[in-house]
Amino acid sequence: MVVCGDDALARRLASELRGVYGEHVTLVVPPGGRSGPSPSPGRVRASQLLGRVSAAVQRAAGTTGDPEPGSPADRLEAVELTDEVLAEAGVARATALALVHDDDETNIRAALAARRLNPRLRLVIRLYNRRLGQYLEDVLDQAARLSSLGVAPDAFDASTTILSDADTAAPALTAAAVAGSSKVVQAHGVLLRTAERPADQPDDPDDPALCTLALLTDTATDTQGPTTALPHLLPDEGTVAAGAGRDRIVLETVSYSGPVQPVSRSVPLGSLLSPRLRWSFVCLVLGVVALAITAMWTTGEHPLRAVYLTLLDLFSINEPALGESTSRQVLQLLSGLVGLLLLPVLLAAVLEALGTFRSGAVTRRPPRGLSGHVVLLGLGKVGTRVLARLRELDIPVVCVEADPEARGMALARRLRVPVVLGDVTEEGVLEAAKIHRAHSLLALTSVDTTNLEAALYARSLDPELRVVMRLYDDDYATAVYRTLRTAHPRAVTRSRSVSFLAAPAFAGAMMGRQILGAVPVERKVLLIAAVIVAGLAPLEGRTVAEAFRPGAWRVLALDTSAGDGAPPGRERTGGIAPHRSGGPAGGLVWDLHPGYVLRPTDRVVLAATGQGLAELLGRRPGAADRTPGDRD
């Protein structure tokens, strides 16, 4: 595997490939380990300071951080990804290549060159532009097919996967805000998480687990030494019943059952005009009324006629008061003057109202009585993606953004999400977002000190507020997390870098499109994968019960959106239970009947060990099939 990048995502991805999947990795980085825009000086100083604190804590505990991915022989430094550099990195012989530079143009150029060097190469490219990514993926896959004419289909494994670090980190950040956990796997639009359930905790009938993934080590009764202190992965029902006294790792869905954010389809009339314009209108109306009363008193006209004549004078469409009384002439001049003052006020009101209608949903205040919502700070690349995921779950959101032209403002306007415009470090901004009644705070700005300051201030208002922060540096994030966890032990705190959250998805794409994510279970690792049944002898033509191999793999769900798209009926499957009440949607059937026969066209989601997945897919044993769990 070859990883090319210029920031923390490249290093984290290489570490993930080596540590979780046991792959041999060549890391290509710029001289000095990074290039491109550097973080702000304040972020650097804070990162260095808290990094030293974290290192001291680790040394005191007798532990060290993650090793630098790749030995010196596996690390290559290059200023530019030229054909010569890619060839020296071994792209022509590699299984997969990840291009994770922060610059889209650099990744595209390197991808085109790599496809020429190795048509069978599996490409994983980091791009934020989704539309451009779709076009690029089609072009590169077509080039791979044309370059491999005459090659046996079984030997052809080239594919192109376009990913965005913002897209891949968004599910974990969303789950952390909703459920307090960032260990999630995304399967066909459904967020799954692994949760540890103590032995004495009964199952909740209203929120049952999808399945039991592992029985954890029973340290209380383990007296045979460390060799037996291992978890039991993918146990069958008999093993689960026999291990009733052991803690379990179960698979759950991330769902939200709180209040739904009210969606208003109209713009409040009070928000059309600013207070200054409203006062201007009030003064002008009072002036017109005073002129009408004066005209009625001085001329003796009927009140309605007096108002009518005043309005005619106001809009300069009445005849000049020649030959009339002096009072009438003075009133006509005053009415004309008021009309001149009214014209700019009307023009300003029209322009302001048009701007209000264009951004009415953005500038409107959070509704009264709003509570249990998520306060989202920052509408950049990551914040925009997280906002979309939160609204997909119907979670009420209030955004805080300092830049009126930020990337996510258009999405917030379209979704009619309240946005508080202002610097979060200024007093009163978080209060305007009703942070004191919020369910959680998501601090996702691009400045670490801003996120930390907002989190600390919010905690001063509500010590038990759930806080999720996006931080640039992993060491900095670790130090902040430990400090806040110590200061507020009863509150949920999550601090993660985007590279930490995005690396598993990029690693799964490099292993093949069937890998959805990796779930750590003590010293072992479980993989969540989506595979087509065709050609897999242990699955094809077998029932769900027959296809289950304890300790190796287990079918979790059937993707009904694949193939003919229709859920199988009872007449041909032996019976499939319907979706669980309140369970996940997304075209996945979780309660599969044990007697359902898997067809070649079926696409299933399964959990497997690294060795079990390699055996199931028919891959030759090798470094790619070894995981920490297999070595244990």
XYZ file of C-alpha atoms in Angstrom:
632
model
C 0.000 0.000 0.000
C 1.216 3.528 -0.831
C -0.030 6.630 1.001
C 0.773 10.130 -0.310
C -0.196 13.177 1.707
C 0.935 16.398 3.330
C -0.896 16.499 6.650
C -1.917 14.418 9.641
C -4.413 12.352 7.630
C -1.601 10.653 5.690
C 0.261 9.652 8.843
C -2.895 8.487 10.583
C -3.961 6.502 7.528
C -0.610 4.744 7.306
C -0.804 3.907 10.998
C -4.343 2.533 10.544
C -3.287 0.304 7.635
C -0.368 -1.089 9.582
C -1.920 -1.396 13.020
C -5.414 -2.641 12.150
C -4.996 -4.457 8.851
C -1.327 -5.449 9.082
C -0.465 -4.045 5.646
C 2.989 -3.084 4.392
C 2.844 0.673 3.780
C 5.063 3.156 1.958
C 4.423 6.728 3.103
C 5.263 9.584 0.707
C 5.384 13.006 2.395
C 6.898 16.417 1.615
C 10.282 17.237 3.154
C 9.773 17.928 6.815
C 6.533 15.898 6.906
C 4.118 18.616 5.840
C 3.506 21.359 3.335
C 0.749 23.734 2.431
C -0.896 26.158 4.834
C 0.297 25.843 8.384
C -1.908 26.277 11.430
C -2.121 29.631 13.142
C 0.636 30.580 15.630
C -1.790 30.332 18.513
C -2.749 26.830 17.488
C 0.909 25.827 17.148
C 1.822 27.134 20.598
C -1.203 25.512 22.213
C -0.554 22.244 20.395
C 3.097 22.196 21.440
C 2.301 22.995 25.061
C -0.480 20.445 25.447
C 1.537 17.967 23.390
C 4.311 18.142 25.977
C 1.754 17.699 28.745
C 0.329 14.638 26.985
C 3.799 13.179 26.433
C 4.630 13.662 30.103
C 1.431 11.897 31.131
C 2.210 9.014 28.789
C 5.768 8.686 30.103
C 4.486 8.711 33.655
C 2.047 5.940 32.764
C 4.741 3.943 31.035
C 3.127 4.232 27.595
C 4.009 5.994 24.376
C 1.977 7.367 21.549
C 1.433 5.794 18.180
C 4.708 4.985 16.473
C 5.655 6.865 13.382
C 4.045 4.868 10.572
C 6.605 3.139 8.488
C 10.231 2.481 9.142
C 12.800 4.722 7.416
C 12.815 2.316 4.474
C 9.033 2.787 4.142
C 9.160 6.586 4.180
C 9.864 8.643 1.085
C 10.169 12.427 1.004
C 9.369 14.320 -2.184
C 8.448 17.911 -2.982
C 6.152 16.942 -5.887
C 4.388 13.726 -6.873
C 6.031 13.183 -10.254
C 6.045 9.957 -12.267
C 9.543 9.227 -10.970
C 8.499 9.656 -7.339
C 5.461 7.389 -7.790
C 7.602 4.768 -9.487
C 10.183 4.931 -6.677
C 7.378 4.480 -4.129
C 6.444 1.217 -5.854
C 3.091 2.258 -7.329
C 3.618 -0.104 -10.277
C 3.655 -3.062 -7.854
C 1.270 -1.734 -5.208
C -2.210 -3.024 -4.444
C -3.669 0.362 -3.516
C -2.687 4.029 -3.527
C -4.160 6.763 -1.315
C -3.781 10.391 -2.415
C -4.754 12.513 0.572
C -3.107 15.882 -0.074
C -5.138 18.866 1.019
C -4.929 20.247 -2.534
C -7.424 18.671 -4.957
C -5.346 19.489 -8.033
C -2.296 17.670 -6.640
C -4.372 14.554 -5.982
C -5.952 14.593 -9.452
C -2.623 14.923 -11.247
C -1.074 12.116 -9.213
C -4.122 9.886 -9.801
C -3.877 10.263 -13.575
C -0.162 9.444 -13.493
C -0.663 6.457 -11.175
C -3.382 4.996 -13.393
C -0.952 5.064 -16.311
C 1.751 3.341 -14.264
C -0.550 0.613 -12.917
C -3.982 0.101 -14.541
C -4.900 -2.488 -11.897
C -4.188 -0.149 -8.991
C -6.941 0.513 -6.455
C -7.125 4.297 -6.052
C -8.469 6.221 -3.055
C -8.523 9.991 -3.643
C -9.326 12.792 -1.234
C -11.602 15.402 -2.842
C -14.173 17.746 -1.348
C -15.997 18.492 -4.616
C -18.529 15.654 -4.933
C -19.539 16.343 -8.523
C -15.962 16.520 -9.742
C -15.226 13.362 -7.775
C -18.002 11.438 -9.553
C -16.725 12.460 -12.973
C -13.129 11.642 -12.034
C -14.114 8.254 -10.628
C -15.893 7.301 -13.854
C -12.978 8.430 -16.024
C -10.332 6.568 -14.015
C -12.390 3.371 -13.839
C -13.007 3.523 -17.589
C -9.280 3.999 -18.204
C -8.534 0.976 -16.006
C -10.989 -1.194 -17.930
C -9.615 -0.157 -21.311
C -6.040 -0.767 -20.175
C -6.882 -4.262 -18.908
C -8.655 -5.714 -21.952
C -8.017 -9.431 -22.150
C -7.286 -9.754 -18.432
C -9.318 -12.327 -16.528
C -12.077 -10.618 -14.469
C -11.011 -12.503 -11.339
C -7.530 -10.987 -11.574
C -8.833 -7.466 -12.121
C -9.337 -5.576 -8.863
C -8.857 -1.956 -9.939
C -11.311 0.598 -8.616
C -11.436 4.297 -7.842
C -12.957 5.644 -4.645
C -13.415 9.366 -4.044
C -13.677 10.357 -0.401
C -13.792 13.593 1.533
C -12.356 13.833 5.018
C -15.300 16.094 5.910
C -17.818 13.501 4.682
C -16.140 10.600 6.466
C -15.715 12.470 9.759
C -19.280 13.825 9.787
C -21.000 10.565 10.903
C -18.683 10.171 13.898
C -19.123 13.806 14.939
C -22.888 13.494 14.531
C -22.998 10.321 16.605
C -20.859 11.935 19.283
C -23.318 14.825 19.544
C -26.355 12.517 19.662
C -25.139 9.472 21.563
C -21.811 10.514 23.058
C -19.860 7.978 20.993
C -17.623 8.470 17.971
C -17.045 4.740 17.320
C -19.513 4.424 14.491
C -19.841 2.630 11.183
C -21.934 4.022 8.341
C -23.873 1.426 6.330
C -26.149 2.665 3.529
C -27.103 5.854 5.328
C -27.552 4.145 8.730
C -25.222 5.021 11.596
C -24.179 2.007 13.671
C -22.220 2.076 16.883
C -20.718 -0.510 19.169
C -21.624 -0.266 22.829
C -20.378 -2.140 25.864
C -23.169 -3.526 28.007
C -22.409 -4.749 31.515
C -23.479 -8.254 32.453
C -26.006 -6.960 34.991
C -27.689 -4.601 32.491
C -30.816 -6.162 30.953
C -31.823 -5.508 27.375
C -34.155 -2.576 26.823
C -37.282 -3.814 24.993
C -37.740 -0.367 23.442
C -34.144 -0.216 22.158
C -32.830 -3.748 21.650
C -29.373 -4.444 20.286
C -29.085 -5.612 16.688
C -26.739 -8.434 17.678
C -23.951 -9.410 20.066
C -20.543 -8.963 18.465
C -18.339 -10.195 21.302
C -18.180 -11.415 24.877
C -15.513 -9.504 26.756
C -12.897 -11.050 28.980
C -14.249 -12.136 32.349
C -11.353 -10.937 34.488
C -13.216 -11.681 37.711
C -13.276 -15.443 37.104
C -10.191 -15.754 34.892
C -7.605 -17.649 36.959
C -5.744 -19.481 34.211
C -3.353 -16.712 33.270
C -3.257 -14.111 30.528
C -3.473 -16.644 27.695
C -7.187 -17.111 28.364
C -7.877 -13.406 28.887
C -9.222 -12.900 25.371
C -12.649 -11.809 24.157
C -14.939 -14.229 22.342
C -15.705 -12.756 18.925
C -18.982 -13.388 17.060
C -20.438 -15.899 19.531
C -23.493 -18.002 18.739
C -26.638 -17.970 20.878
C -25.474 -20.876 22.989
C -22.191 -19.165 23.817
C -23.992 -15.915 24.659
C -26.344 -17.761 26.998
C -23.445 -19.587 28.640
C -21.568 -16.303 29.131
C -24.444 -14.510 30.856
C -22.048 -13.229 33.518
C -19.715 -11.503 31.061
C -19.859 -8.019 29.612
C -20.836 -7.784 25.936
C -20.098 -5.673 22.899
C -23.359 -5.146 21.013
C -24.245 -3.396 17.775
C -26.754 -0.560 18.017
C -28.155 2.113 15.752
C -27.611 5.794 16.385
C -31.048 7.365 16.595
C -32.594 10.524 17.991
C -35.888 10.699 19.846
C -35.853 14.237 21.168
C -37.857 17.269 20.097
C -38.091 18.044 16.390
C -37.007 21.448 15.178
C -39.999 23.462 13.956
C -39.701 24.432 10.309
C -41.264 27.736 9.351
C -42.174 28.278 5.702
C -42.666 32.037 6.052
C -40.497 34.959 7.039
C -41.733 36.815 10.168
C -42.945 40.306 9.313
C -41.038 41.732 12.226
C -37.736 40.571 10.698
C -38.309 42.285 7.339
C -37.124 45.693 8.530
C -34.404 46.729 10.922
C -35.384 48.648 14.086
C -33.990 51.890 12.625
C -36.196 51.630 9.548
C -39.227 50.740 11.626
C -38.718 53.873 13.755
C -38.317 55.951 10.581
C -41.651 54.694 9.306
C -43.316 55.428 12.634
C -42.036 59.003 12.610
C -43.184 59.571 9.031
C -46.641 58.141 9.756
C -46.969 60.393 12.806
C -45.971 63.378 10.658
C -48.641 62.561 8.072
C -51.279 62.203 10.794
C -50.243 65.546 12.288
C -50.506 67.244 8.881
C -53.978 65.748 8.280
C -55.230 66.912 11.682
C -53.809 70.382 11.119
C -55.436 70.578 7.656
C -58.809 69.532 9.112
C -58.537 72.135 11.895
C -57.407 75.046 9.738
C -59.574 74.460 6.654
C -62.646 72.918 8.256
C -62.620 70.014 5.775
C -64.143 66.618 6.529
C -61.556 64.299 8.197
C -61.492 61.871 5.260
C -61.150 64.718 2.747
C -58.389 66.273 4.856
C -56.440 62.988 4.872
C -57.001 62.588 1.130
C -55.699 66.063 0.331
C -52.686 65.514 2.597
C -51.774 62.299 0.790
C -52.122 64.012 -2.604
C -49.750 66.711 -1.429
C -47.453 64.082 0.048
C -47.035 62.282 -3.295
C -46.937 65.609 -5.261
C -50.009 64.802 -7.370
C -52.303 67.601 -6.134
C -52.836 70.955 -7.775
C -50.730 73.841 -6.396
C -52.589 75.763 -3.685
C -52.454 79.043 -5.606
C -54.912 81.628 -4.458
C -55.787 79.658 -1.308
C -55.145 80.529 2.292
C -51.640 80.818 3.665
C -52.201 77.911 6.049
C -53.186 75.676 3.127
C -50.087 76.626 1.161
C -47.805 76.008 4.172
C -49.382 72.598 4.766
C -48.874 71.683 1.094
C -45.166 72.581 1.306
C -44.733 70.578 4.521
C -46.520 67.594 2.946
C -44.164 67.753 -0.067
C -41.167 67.827 2.282
C -42.428 64.732 4.128
C -42.905 63.040 0.757
C -39.267 63.719 -0.116
C -38.221 62.135 3.190
C -40.474 59.137 2.551
C -38.884 58.188 -0.783
C -35.439 57.058 0.505
C -37.065 55.278 3.430
C -39.289 53.283 1.073
C -36.316 52.411 -1.145
C -34.263 51.237 1.851
C -37.195 49.168 3.098
C -37.592 47.418 -0.257
C -33.882 46.594 -0.496
C -33.735 45.350 3.093
C -36.871 43.253 2.678
C -35.418 41.599 -0.434
C -32.255 40.763 1.450
C -34.299 39.438 4.345
C -36.268 37.137 2.054
C -33.039 35.860 0.514
C -31.571 35.006 3.904
C -34.659 34.952 6.096
C -33.974 31.476 7.479
C -30.359 32.389 8.261
C -30.862 35.661 10.064
C -33.910 34.678 12.055
C -33.419 34.042 15.715
C -33.818 30.614 17.327
C -37.486 30.027 18.160
C -38.706 30.721 21.659
C -38.796 27.766 23.998
C -36.248 25.800 21.950
C -34.439 23.186 24.037
C -32.688 19.869 23.568
C -31.003 21.148 20.402
C -27.428 20.968 19.123
C -25.388 24.156 18.937
C -23.077 23.894 15.926
C -20.110 26.259 15.770
C -18.623 26.788 12.325
C -20.084 26.225 8.872
C -16.933 25.356 6.966
C -16.280 22.108 5.110
C -16.753 19.871 8.147
C -19.544 21.898 9.723
C -21.546 21.875 6.500
C -21.441 18.084 6.254
C -22.315 17.651 9.944
C -25.263 20.041 9.605
C -26.644 17.958 6.740
C -26.348 14.738 8.781
C -28.000 16.301 11.835
C -30.971 17.481 9.817
C -31.278 14.061 8.169
C -31.882 12.742 11.691
C -34.409 15.577 12.359
C -32.243 16.922 15.166
C -32.904 20.588 16.009
C -29.814 22.688 15.295
C -28.757 26.268 15.926
C -25.615 27.346 14.057
C -23.108 30.014 15.049
C -20.943 31.506 12.298
C -18.816 34.635 12.125
C -18.577 34.824 8.318
C -21.844 35.637 6.501
C -20.336 34.180 3.316
C -19.235 30.869 4.860
C -19.531 27.684 2.817
C -22.438 26.259 4.802
C -24.629 29.366 4.901
C -26.417 28.371 1.688
C -27.244 24.941 3.119
C -28.478 26.468 6.381
C -30.647 28.852 4.374
C -32.114 26.013 2.317
C -32.790 23.872 5.407
C -34.174 26.928 7.267
C -31.851 26.419 10.201
C -31.426 29.375 12.607
C -27.957 30.922 12.459
C -26.500 33.364 14.954
C -24.041 35.616 13.107
C -21.167 36.614 15.352
C -17.827 35.666 16.824
C -18.312 32.862 19.304
C -15.598 34.326 21.511
C -17.686 37.462 22.049
C -19.975 37.578 25.039
C -23.639 36.921 24.361
C -23.233 34.940 21.130
C -23.600 31.499 22.716
C -26.419 32.808 24.887
C -28.233 33.901 21.712
C -27.929 30.299 20.497
C -29.602 29.204 23.770
C -26.610 27.158 24.874
C -27.998 26.940 28.415
C -30.885 24.775 27.122
C -28.932 22.818 24.510
C -28.383 19.070 24.413
C -24.819 19.282 23.138
C -22.213 21.603 21.656
C -20.336 20.830 18.436
C -17.314 23.133 18.096
C -16.128 22.624 14.518
C -14.393 25.862 13.572
C -10.947 25.722 11.979
C -9.270 27.417 14.963
C -8.457 25.168 17.909
C -8.328 27.963 20.459
C -11.794 29.137 19.410
C -13.230 25.641 19.830
C -11.564 25.225 23.222
C -12.675 28.654 24.455
C -16.262 27.997 23.374
C -16.249 24.590 25.074
C -14.893 25.971 28.341
C -17.359 28.858 28.356
C -20.280 26.541 27.599
C -19.182 24.245 30.416
C -19.175 27.213 32.791
C -22.852 27.715 31.938
C -23.763 24.020 32.076
C -21.169 21.715 33.686
C -22.913 18.600 32.334
C -23.253 19.785 28.742
C -22.122 17.252 26.134
C -19.199 18.794 24.241
C -17.615 17.612 20.986
C -14.605 19.514 19.668
C -12.726 19.380 16.411
C -9.017 19.839 17.073
C -6.195 19.911 14.550
C -3.541 17.887 16.340
C -4.084 14.416 17.824
C -1.823 15.049 20.833
C -3.555 18.337 21.490
C -6.950 16.614 21.280
C -5.833 13.904 23.708
C -4.544 16.417 26.248
C -7.721 18.518 26.050
C -9.912 15.436 26.413
C -8.063 14.213 29.514
C -8.145 17.629 31.138
C -11.862 18.189 30.565
C -12.704 14.633 31.580
C -10.871 15.170 34.872
C -12.471 18.560 35.490
C -16.005 17.383 34.566
C -16.185 13.614 35.185
C -19.983 13.477 34.879
C -20.129 15.191 31.506
C -19.470 13.671 28.081
C -16.460 15.185 26.335
C -15.109 14.225 22.918
C -12.125 15.891 21.247
C -11.007 14.438 17.946
C -9.102 15.574 14.906
C -10.710 15.119 11.508
C -7.774 12.954 10.437
C -8.390 10.591 13.359
C -12.047 10.192 12.404
C -11.515 9.988 8.643
C -8.586 7.547 8.562
C -10.662 4.343 9.142
C -12.898 5.097 6.153
C -9.905 5.778 3.895
C -8.231 2.600 5.130
C -11.370 0.586 4.477
C -11.550 1.946 0.941
C -7.930 0.918 0.338
C -8.708 -2.597 1.530
C -11.584 -2.784 -0.924
C -15.001 -1.241 -1.230
C -16.549 -4.005 0.877
C -14.923 -2.733 4.099
C -17.245 -0.330 5.925
C -15.236 0.014 9.112
C -13.212 -1.627 11.853
C -14.465 -2.195 15.398
C -11.806 -2.668 18.115
C -12.663 -5.263 20.771
C -9.967 -5.205 23.442
C -6.845 -6.483 21.621
C -8.798 -7.837 18.670
C -10.460 -6.198 15.669
C -13.767 -6.900 13.955
C -14.415 -5.723 10.409
C -17.831 -4.616 9.134
C -18.083 -5.358 5.409
C -20.654 -5.315 2.603
C -20.236 -8.098 0.020
C -22.077 -9.601 -2.921
C -22.988 -13.236 -2.273
C -22.175 -14.375 -5.836
C -19.044 -16.529 -5.946
C -18.728 -16.903 -2.158
C -19.192 -20.622 -1.507
C -19.734 -20.269 2.301
C -22.699 -17.944 1.621
C -24.236 -18.664 -1.776
C -27.204 -21.014 -1.627
C -27.024 -21.351 2.158
C -29.427 -20.187 4.810
C -28.485 -17.398 7.176
C -28.055 -19.931 9.974
C -25.822 -22.170 7.828
C -23.731 -19.217 6.667
C -22.904 -18.182 10.255
C -19.460 -19.337 11.371
C -18.830 -18.421 15.031
C -15.544 -16.639 15.556
C -15.092 -15.964 11.824
C -18.076 -14.189 10.213
C -21.758 -13.498 10.716
C -24.390 -12.064 8.338
C -25.939 -8.995 9.965
C -28.296 -7.521 7.379
C -29.596 -7.774 3.834
C -29.382 -4.758 1.543
C -32.727 -4.636 -0.247
C -31.678 -1.592 -2.286
C -29.273 -3.759 -4.307
C -30.257 -6.165 -7.069
C -33.953 -6.055 -7.862
C -34.462 -3.778 -4.879
C -37.500 -5.688 -3.559
C -37.474 -7.298 -0.112
C -37.731 -11.061 -0.371
C -41.089 -12.545 0.476
C -41.918 -15.302 2.879
C -42.915 -17.611 0.094
C -39.332 -18.015 -1.075
C -37.234 -17.431 2.015
C -38.833 -19.438 4.765
C -39.858 -16.177 6.451
C -38.151 -12.860 7.113
C -39.150 -10.790 10.084
C -40.041 -7.177 9.304
C -37.963 -4.198 10.324
C -37.582 -3.840 14.028
C -39.847 -1.182 15.501
C -37.847 2.014 15.583
C -34.927 0.255 13.944
C -32.769 1.448 11.122
C -34.014 2.221 7.677
C -31.869 2.740 4.625
C -32.960 -0.390 2.757
C -31.360 -2.799 5.257
C -33.290 -5.759 6.716
C -31.742 -6.667 10.070
C -34.110 -9.310 11.439
C -33.337 -11.932 8.835
C -35.054 -15.266 9.356
C -32.474 -18.026 9.999
C -34.009 -19.987 7.137
C -33.624 -17.308 4.503
C -31.567 -18.634 1.582
C -28.916 -16.238 0.315
C -29.111 -15.673 -3.452
C -26.133 -14.838 -5.686
C -27.560 -11.376 -6.367
C -27.970 -10.539 -2.674
C -25.753 -7.937 -1.038
C -25.239 -8.505 2.672
C -23.608 -6.628 5.537
C -21.555 -8.899 7.763
C -19.155 -8.768 10.692
C -15.957 -10.771 10.397
C -12.472 -11.121 11.771
C -9.588 -10.256 9.467
C -8.708 -13.902 8.974
C -12.355 -14.880 8.536
C -12.972 -12.189 5.910
C -9.857 -13.252 4.008
C -11.049 -16.857 4.030
C -14.563 -15.859 2.992
C -13.360 -13.741 0.067
C -10.851 -16.365 -1.021
C -7.816 -14.115 -0.621
C -4.475 -15.799 -0.215
C -3.159 -15.613 3.356
C -0.638 -12.870 3.750
C 0.222 -9.655 5.492
C -3.022 -8.071 4.381
C -5.008 -10.725 6.226
C -3.225 -10.362 9.540
C -4.699 -8.157 12.215
C -3.696 -7.626 15.835
C -6.541 -9.910 16.810
C -5.253 -12.675 14.546
C -1.742 -12.404 15.944
C -3.118 -12.787 19.464
